[in-house]
Short mmCIF file of C-alpha atoms and ligand atoms in Angstrom, two decimals:
data_model
loop_
_atom_site.label_atom_id
_atom_site.label_comp_id
_atom_site.label_asym_id
_atom_site.label_seq_id
_atom_site.Cartn_x
_atom_site.Cartn_y
_atom_site.Cartn_z
CA MET A 1 -27.06 4.88 7.66
CA SER A 2 -28.61 1.97 9.64
CA PRO A 3 -30.17 2.81 13.14
CA ALA A 4 -27.46 0.58 14.71
CA PHE A 5 -24.68 2.77 13.24
CA GLN A 6 -22.27 4.22 15.74
CA ALA A 7 -19.97 6.98 14.59
CA LYS A 8 -16.38 6.42 15.75
CA LYS A 9 -13.81 9.08 16.53
CA VAL A 10 -10.80 8.33 14.22
CA ALA A 11 -7.66 9.91 12.99
CA PHE A 12 -5.89 9.28 9.68
CA LEU A 13 -2.13 10.07 9.36
CA GLY A 14 -0.78 10.33 5.74
CA LEU A 15 -2.95 11.46 2.92
CA GLY A 16 -0.91 10.17 0.00
CA VAL A 17 -2.18 8.34 -3.03
CA MET A 18 -3.69 5.62 -0.82
CA GLY A 19 -4.45 7.44 2.45
CA PHE A 20 -6.36 10.36 0.93
CA PRO A 21 -9.22 8.22 -0.50
CA MET A 22 -9.20 5.77 2.41
CA ALA A 23 -9.74 8.59 4.95
CA GLY A 24 -12.40 9.89 2.61
CA TYR A 25 -14.37 6.66 2.80
CA LEU A 26 -14.29 6.84 6.61
CA ALA A 27 -15.73 10.31 6.54
CA LYS A 28 -18.35 9.41 3.91
CA ALA A 29 -19.50 6.52 6.21
CA GLY A 30 -20.29 9.10 8.89
CA HIS A 31 -17.27 8.74 11.20
CA GLN A 32 -15.64 11.75 12.90
CA VAL A 33 -12.29 12.02 11.11
CA THR A 34 -9.26 14.04 12.19
CA ILE A 35 -6.55 14.18 9.51
CA TYR A 36 -2.82 14.84 9.63
CA ASN A 37 -0.49 15.20 6.63
CA ARG A 38 3.16 16.33 6.81
CA THR A 39 2.61 18.58 3.80
CA ALA A 40 -0.35 20.70 4.83
CA GLN A 41 -1.60 21.39 1.33
CA LYS A 42 -2.84 17.82 1.03
CA ALA A 43 -4.85 18.15 4.23
CA ASP A 44 -6.34 21.38 2.88
CA ASP A 45 -7.32 19.65 -0.36
CA TRP A 46 -8.94 16.73 1.62
CA LEU A 47 -10.99 19.17 3.65
CA LYS A 48 -12.31 20.69 0.44
CA LYS A 49 -13.79 17.30 -0.40
CA HIS A 50 -14.71 15.76 2.98
CA GLN A 51 -15.91 16.68 6.43
CA GLY A 52 -13.27 16.51 9.18
CA THR A 53 -10.75 18.30 11.35
CA GLN A 54 -7.16 19.04 10.63
CA ALA A 55 -4.30 18.50 13.12
CA ASN A 56 -0.78 19.79 12.92
CA THR A 57 1.08 16.82 14.32
CA PRO A 58 0.42 13.09 14.61
CA ALA A 59 0.23 13.46 18.40
CA GLN A 60 -2.43 16.20 18.13
CA ALA A 61 -4.44 14.13 15.61
CA ALA A 62 -4.29 10.96 17.75
CA LYS A 63 -5.55 12.61 21.07
CA ASP A 64 -8.85 11.14 22.40
CA GLN A 65 -9.47 8.97 19.32
CA ASP A 66 -10.98 5.50 19.31
CA VAL A 67 -8.78 4.39 16.34
CA VAL A 68 -5.78 5.98 14.61
CA PHE A 69 -5.00 4.89 11.02
CA ALA A 70 -1.81 5.46 9.14
CA CYS A 71 -0.52 5.00 5.62
CA VAL A 72 2.96 6.52 5.17
CA GLY A 73 6.06 5.46 3.30
CA ASN A 74 8.44 2.94 5.03
CA ASP A 75 9.63 1.65 8.42
CA GLN A 76 11.42 4.83 9.32
CA ASP A 77 8.39 7.02 8.44
CA LEU A 78 6.20 4.83 10.54
CA ARG A 79 8.55 5.07 13.56
CA GLN A 80 8.58 8.81 13.19
CA ILE A 81 4.78 9.27 13.32
CA THR A 82 4.26 6.85 16.15
CA VAL A 83 7.20 7.05 18.63
CA GLY A 84 8.90 10.16 17.26
CA GLU A 85 8.88 13.42 19.24
CA GLU A 86 5.38 14.37 18.07
CA GLY A 87 4.32 10.77 17.44
CA ALA A 88 0.79 9.43 17.87
CA PHE A 89 1.57 7.00 20.65
CA ASN A 90 2.39 9.98 22.97
CA GLN A 91 -1.25 10.99 23.00
CA MET A 92 -3.29 7.87 22.28
CA SER A 93 -5.73 6.78 25.01
CA PRO A 94 -5.52 3.38 26.83
CA GLY A 95 -7.84 0.94 24.99
CA SER A 96 -7.45 2.66 21.60
CA ILE A 97 -6.16 0.95 18.47
CA PHE A 98 -3.48 1.93 15.95
CA VAL A 99 -4.02 0.48 12.44
CA ASP A 100 -1.01 0.74 10.13
CA HIS A 101 -1.76 0.43 6.40
CA THR A 102 1.87 1.19 5.36
CA THR A 103 3.88 -1.62 3.68
CA THR A 104 6.74 -2.23 6.14
CA SER A 105 8.85 -4.96 7.57
CA ALA A 106 7.24 -7.39 9.97
CA ILE A 107 9.95 -6.48 12.49
CA VAL A 108 8.91 -2.89 12.83
CA ALA A 109 5.26 -3.97 13.31
CA GLN A 110 6.25 -6.29 16.10
CA GLU A 111 8.66 -3.68 17.62
CA LEU A 112 5.91 -0.94 17.69
CA SER A 113 3.29 -3.40 18.94
CA LYS A 114 5.44 -4.10 22.02
CA ILE A 115 5.83 -0.37 22.70
CA ALA A 116 2.14 0.27 22.18
CA GLU A 117 1.25 -2.53 24.56
CA LYS A 118 2.98 -0.67 27.43
CA SER A 119 0.38 2.12 27.16
CA ASP A 120 -2.54 -0.36 26.56
CA ILE A 121 -2.71 0.61 22.83
CA GLY A 122 -3.55 -2.13 20.40
CA PHE A 123 -1.35 -2.29 17.26
CA ILE A 124 -2.51 -3.80 13.98
CA ASP A 125 -0.40 -4.24 10.82
CA ALA A 126 -2.78 -3.98 7.86
CA PRO A 127 -1.01 -3.55 4.57
CA VAL A 128 -3.16 -3.28 1.43
CA SER A 129 -3.35 -4.40 -2.13
CA GLY A 130 -5.38 -3.09 -5.03
CA GLY A 131 -3.43 0.05 -5.87
CA GLN A 132 -4.66 3.58 -6.41
CA ALA A 133 -7.79 2.43 -8.17
CA GLY A 134 -8.54 0.04 -5.36
CA ALA A 135 -8.28 2.87 -2.78
CA GLU A 136 -10.26 5.35 -4.90
CA ASN A 137 -13.05 2.81 -5.45
CA GLY A 138 -13.05 1.58 -1.85
CA VAL A 139 -12.30 -2.02 -2.84
CA LEU A 140 -8.87 -2.70 -1.28
CA THR A 141 -7.65 -6.11 -0.13
CA VAL A 142 -6.35 -5.82 3.45
CA MET A 143 -3.92 -8.38 5.05
CA ILE A 144 -4.09 -8.16 8.82
CA GLY A 145 -1.82 -9.15 11.76
CA ALA A 146 -3.52 -8.58 15.09
CA GLN A 147 -4.85 -9.89 18.37
CA GLN A 148 -8.41 -10.99 17.60
CA ALA A 149 -9.87 -8.62 20.27
CA HIS A 150 -8.12 -5.64 18.70
CA TYR A 151 -9.14 -6.66 15.18
CA ASP A 152 -12.82 -6.99 16.26
CA LYS A 153 -12.82 -3.39 17.32
CA VAL A 154 -11.83 -2.12 13.75
CA LYS A 155 -13.22 -4.59 11.34
CA ASP A 156 -16.27 -2.45 10.45
CA LEU A 157 -14.14 0.62 9.95
CA ILE A 158 -11.81 -1.18 7.52
CA ASP A 159 -14.94 -2.41 5.63
CA CYS A 160 -15.48 1.31 4.56
CA TYR A 161 -12.72 0.90 1.99
CA ALA A 162 -12.13 -2.85 1.58
CA LYS A 163 -13.76 -5.58 -0.40
CA MET A 164 -11.62 -8.25 1.34
CA GLN A 165 -9.98 -8.29 4.73
CA LYS A 166 -8.72 -11.13 6.87
CA CYS A 167 -6.83 -11.49 10.17
CA LEU A 168 -4.03 -13.88 9.29
CA GLY A 169 -2.42 -14.27 12.73
CA PRO A 170 -0.51 -12.23 15.37
CA VAL A 171 1.07 -8.81 14.65
CA GLY A 172 3.47 -9.11 11.72
CA SER A 173 1.35 -11.63 9.84
CA GLY A 174 -0.27 -8.87 7.68
CA GLN A 175 3.16 -7.65 6.53
CA LYS A 176 4.37 -11.25 5.84
CA ALA A 177 1.19 -11.87 3.72
CA LYS A 178 1.96 -8.68 1.80
CA MET A 179 5.46 -9.98 1.02
CA VAL A 180 3.84 -13.14 -0.44
CA ASN A 181 1.60 -10.83 -2.50
CA GLN A 182 4.67 -8.91 -3.82
CA ILE A 183 6.55 -12.07 -4.66
CA CYS A 184 3.58 -13.16 -6.84
CA ILE A 185 3.45 -9.73 -8.59
CA ALA A 186 7.12 -9.59 -9.36
CA GLY A 187 7.12 -12.94 -11.15
CA VAL A 188 3.82 -12.35 -12.95
CA VAL A 189 4.79 -8.89 -14.31
CA GLN A 190 8.20 -10.20 -15.55
CA GLY A 191 6.38 -13.15 -17.22
CA LEU A 192 3.83 -10.87 -18.86
CA SER A 193 6.58 -8.47 -20.06
CA GLU A 194 8.49 -11.37 -21.69
CA ALA A 195 5.19 -12.71 -23.28
CA LEU A 196 4.23 -9.39 -24.75
CA HIS A 197 7.78 -8.75 -25.97
CA PHE A 198 7.85 -12.19 -27.63
CA ALA A 199 4.44 -11.56 -29.23
CA MET A 200 5.63 -8.24 -30.70
CA GLN A 201 8.90 -9.68 -32.00
CA SER A 202 6.97 -12.52 -33.63
CA GLY A 203 4.81 -10.09 -35.67
CA LEU A 204 1.56 -10.94 -33.81
CA ASN A 205 -1.17 -8.44 -32.98
CA THR A 206 -0.60 -8.35 -29.18
CA GLN A 207 -4.18 -7.14 -28.35
CA ASP A 208 -5.71 -10.01 -30.31
CA VAL A 209 -3.45 -12.49 -28.58
CA VAL A 210 -4.23 -11.12 -25.14
CA ASP A 211 -8.02 -11.09 -25.97
CA VAL A 212 -7.73 -14.83 -26.57
CA ILE A 213 -5.30 -16.02 -23.94
CA SER A 214 -6.83 -13.91 -21.16
CA LYS A 215 -9.83 -16.25 -21.35
CA GLY A 216 -7.53 -19.25 -20.68
CA ALA A 217 -5.03 -20.40 -18.02
CA ALA A 218 -2.62 -17.51 -18.72
CA GLN A 219 -5.13 -14.94 -17.39
CA SER A 220 -4.03 -12.66 -14.50
CA TRP A 221 -5.00 -9.27 -12.94
CA GLN A 222 -1.81 -7.86 -14.50
CA MET A 223 -2.87 -9.14 -17.95
CA ASP A 224 -6.42 -7.77 -17.67
CA ASN A 225 -5.34 -4.46 -16.34
CA ARG A 226 -1.86 -3.71 -17.75
CA ALA A 227 -1.23 -5.70 -20.98
CA LYS A 228 -2.74 -3.04 -23.22
CA THR A 229 -0.99 -0.12 -21.63
CA MET A 230 2.28 -2.01 -21.46
CA SER A 231 2.07 -2.62 -25.23
CA GLN A 232 1.44 1.09 -25.68
CA GLY A 233 4.31 2.18 -23.53
CA GLN A 234 2.19 3.83 -20.81
CA PHE A 235 3.42 3.49 -17.30
CA ASP A 236 1.51 5.96 -15.18
CA PHE A 237 -0.80 3.61 -13.26
CA GLY A 238 -0.13 4.04 -9.57
CA PHE A 239 2.24 1.65 -7.74
CA ALA A 240 5.72 3.00 -8.37
CA VAL A 241 8.93 1.10 -9.09
CA ASP A 242 10.54 2.94 -6.16
CA TRP A 243 7.90 1.50 -3.85
CA MET A 244 8.23 -1.99 -5.36
CA ARG A 245 12.03 -1.88 -4.71
CA LYS A 246 11.35 -0.94 -1.10
CA ASP A 247 8.90 -3.89 -0.81
CA LEU A 248 11.27 -6.37 -2.55
CA GLY A 249 14.11 -5.29 -0.33
CA ILE A 250 11.85 -6.09 2.66
CA VAL A 251 10.92 -9.50 1.12
CA LEU A 252 14.59 -10.50 0.32
CA GLU A 253 15.70 -9.56 3.76
CA HIS A 254 12.91 -11.59 5.42
CA ALA A 255 13.65 -14.48 3.05
CA LYS A 256 17.26 -14.58 4.38
CA GLU A 257 15.94 -14.68 8.00
CA VAL A 258 13.51 -17.59 7.36
CA GLY A 259 15.74 -19.52 4.85
CA ALA A 260 13.39 -19.07 1.83
CA HIS A 261 14.84 -19.26 -1.65
CA LEU A 262 13.49 -16.61 -4.09
CA PRO A 263 15.74 -16.69 -7.20
CA ILE A 264 13.19 -15.13 -9.59
CA THR A 265 12.17 -12.43 -7.10
CA ALA A 266 15.91 -11.55 -6.58
CA LEU A 267 16.41 -11.29 -10.32
CA VAL A 268 13.27 -9.17 -10.90
CA ASP A 269 14.42 -6.88 -8.10
CA GLN A 270 17.64 -6.30 -10.11
CA PHE A 271 15.52 -5.59 -13.24
CA TYR A 272 13.65 -2.96 -11.34
CA SER A 273 16.91 -1.35 -10.21
CA GLN A 274 17.77 -1.01 -13.96
CA VAL A 275 14.37 0.71 -14.55
CA GLN A 276 15.27 3.07 -11.70
CA ALA A 277 18.69 3.72 -13.31
CA ASN A 278 16.78 4.59 -16.55
CA ARG A 279 14.93 7.23 -14.56
CA GLY A 280 11.83 5.07 -14.30
CA GLY A 281 11.49 5.16 -10.47
CA ARG A 282 8.12 6.83 -10.53
CA PHE A 283 6.72 4.71 -13.35
CA ASP A 284 4.34 1.93 -12.40
CA THR A 285 5.58 -1.63 -11.94
CA SER A 286 4.59 -2.78 -15.41
CA SER A 287 7.48 -0.66 -16.84
CA LEU A 288 9.66 -3.81 -16.54
CA ILE A 289 8.85 -4.35 -20.26
CA THR A 290 10.94 -1.30 -21.20
CA LEU A 291 14.08 -3.35 -20.46
CA LEU A 292 13.09 -5.74 -23.24
CA ASN A 293 11.48 -3.57 -25.93
CA LYS A 294 13.56 -1.16 -27.88
CA GLN A 295 10.46 1.00 -28.28
CA PRO A 296 8.92 2.73 -26.44
CA LYS A 297 11.57 4.01 -24.06
CA ILE A 298 11.30 5.75 -20.75
CA GLY A 299 13.58 8.35 -19.26
CA ASN A 300 16.29 10.05 -21.23
N1 LIG B 1 0.34 3.49 -4.31
C1 LIG B 1 -0.01 2.20 -4.35
O1 LIG B 1 -0.53 1.70 -5.41
C2 LIG B 1 0.15 1.30 -3.13
C3 LIG B 1 -0.41 0.06 -3.11
C4 LIG B 1 -0.34 -0.77 -2.02
C5 LIG B 1 0.47 -0.34 -0.95
N2 LIG B 1 1.11 0.86 -0.98
C6 LIG B 1 1.90 1.26 0.15
O2 LIG B 1 1.23 2.30 0.91
C7 LIG B 1 2.14 3.21 1.47
C8 LIG B 1 1.76 4.63 0.92
O3 LIG B 1 1.80 4.61 -0.43
P1 LIG B 1 1.30 5.90 -1.29
O4 LIG B 1 1.33 5.45 -2.71
O5 LIG B 1 0.01 6.46 -0.70
O6 LIG B 1 2.53 6.93 -1.04
P2 LIG B 1 2.57 8.52 -1.24
O7 LIG B 1 1.58 8.93 -2.17
O8 LIG B 1 4.00 8.82 -1.45
O9 LIG B 1 2.15 9.04 0.25
C9 LIG B 1 2.95 8.80 1.38
C10 LIG B 1 2.30 9.57 2.54
O10 LIG B 1 3.12 9.38 3.67
C11 LIG B 1 3.47 10.67 4.22
N3 LIG B 1 4.78 10.49 4.85
C12 LIG B 1 5.90 9.84 4.37
N4 LIG B 1 6.86 9.97 5.26
C13 LIG B 1 6.43 10.64 6.35
C14 LIG B 1 7.02 11.03 7.53
N5 LIG B 1 8.27 10.67 7.87
N6 LIG B 1 6.23 11.75 8.37
C15 LIG B 1 4.98 12.03 8.14
N7 LIG B 1 4.38 11.73 6.96
C16 LIG B 1 5.13 11.03 6.07
C17 LIG B 1 3.50 11.58 3.03
O11 LIG B 1 3.44 12.95 3.42
P3 LIG B 1 3.78 14.15 2.45
O12 LIG B 1 2.51 14.47 1.68
O13 LIG B 1 4.22 15.23 3.28
O14 LIG B 1 4.91 13.68 1.58
C18 LIG B 1 2.22 11.10 2.32
O15 LIG B 1 1.10 11.61 2.89
C19 LIG B 1 3.53 2.72 1.06
O16 LIG B 1 4.08 1.98 2.07
C20 LIG B 1 3.29 1.86 -0.19
O17 LIG B 1 4.28 0.89 -0.36
C21 LIG B 1 0.97 1.74 -2.08
#
């Protein structure tokens, strides 16, 4: 720890696949971390690995903190832990900052920011990309919407678990950037699924083909990290189809509002709904290929 290091008092709400390791990096960096998780067992597990204090409600966790972080499920969950009966905003101090890492609509971010402002609480939307591995290795990409003065107060804290972060504009901009990210992923995963399916049907050795084309213009993160496991019918690598459908729902709704045309994204969303109907909701997003390949199958 450098002599200039100043430990901050922070809370982290939501110790799921993503929140658990992110809160861990804040503790490892030397900050005073208070945790809250709806299911207490996860908070107990976290305390076996890290130094910190456990709270029983979001409000209790948020009391007297410099910064309160959250990573929960969707818009409704976020409303509940902020402005619900035992929500964090009830106890946060004037001048403190709320950083939301949940993937939500831009509308809820703007709505909560206005409410927070009345109590002089800064609100930052900061959805992440990089998946479970990115969170566990502390190398997430963070897309931020915030007032610059608020962002300046939390930049160093986010650095504890990020390899890339950028403030992209006012509150809501982080969520809009995350929508752009998900549009890219939907198209790329469908393209990769069709390519691997085509290679298999053509009698090629898919691994050999991927080894070659991944060094050329067809390369992508999905190809580097998922092509092999997709070919082997393994779909247990983090970001779930259920979450992707939530995200694409947000994207398609926002597209309607701003008059953007997303024909491929809308189609891929329907493909994901078929994966869900085949009981693949908890499989990772690369399971799109199961709709094309006869083998291997998922679900029953
Ligand atoms: N997993 C990924 O690869 C990934 C990547 C990028 C972004 N994201 C986004 O990050 C967010 C979290 O994802 P995750 O994979 O960490 O999800 P997760 O493992 O299902 O964890 C969700 C967390 O939120 C808590 N929670 C949900 N609803 C709540 C409520 N109403 N009140 C209090 N706590 C609540 C859960 O508590 P319980 O333990 O009690 O259920 C849990 O701690 C989502 O918005 C997701 O889209 C995920």
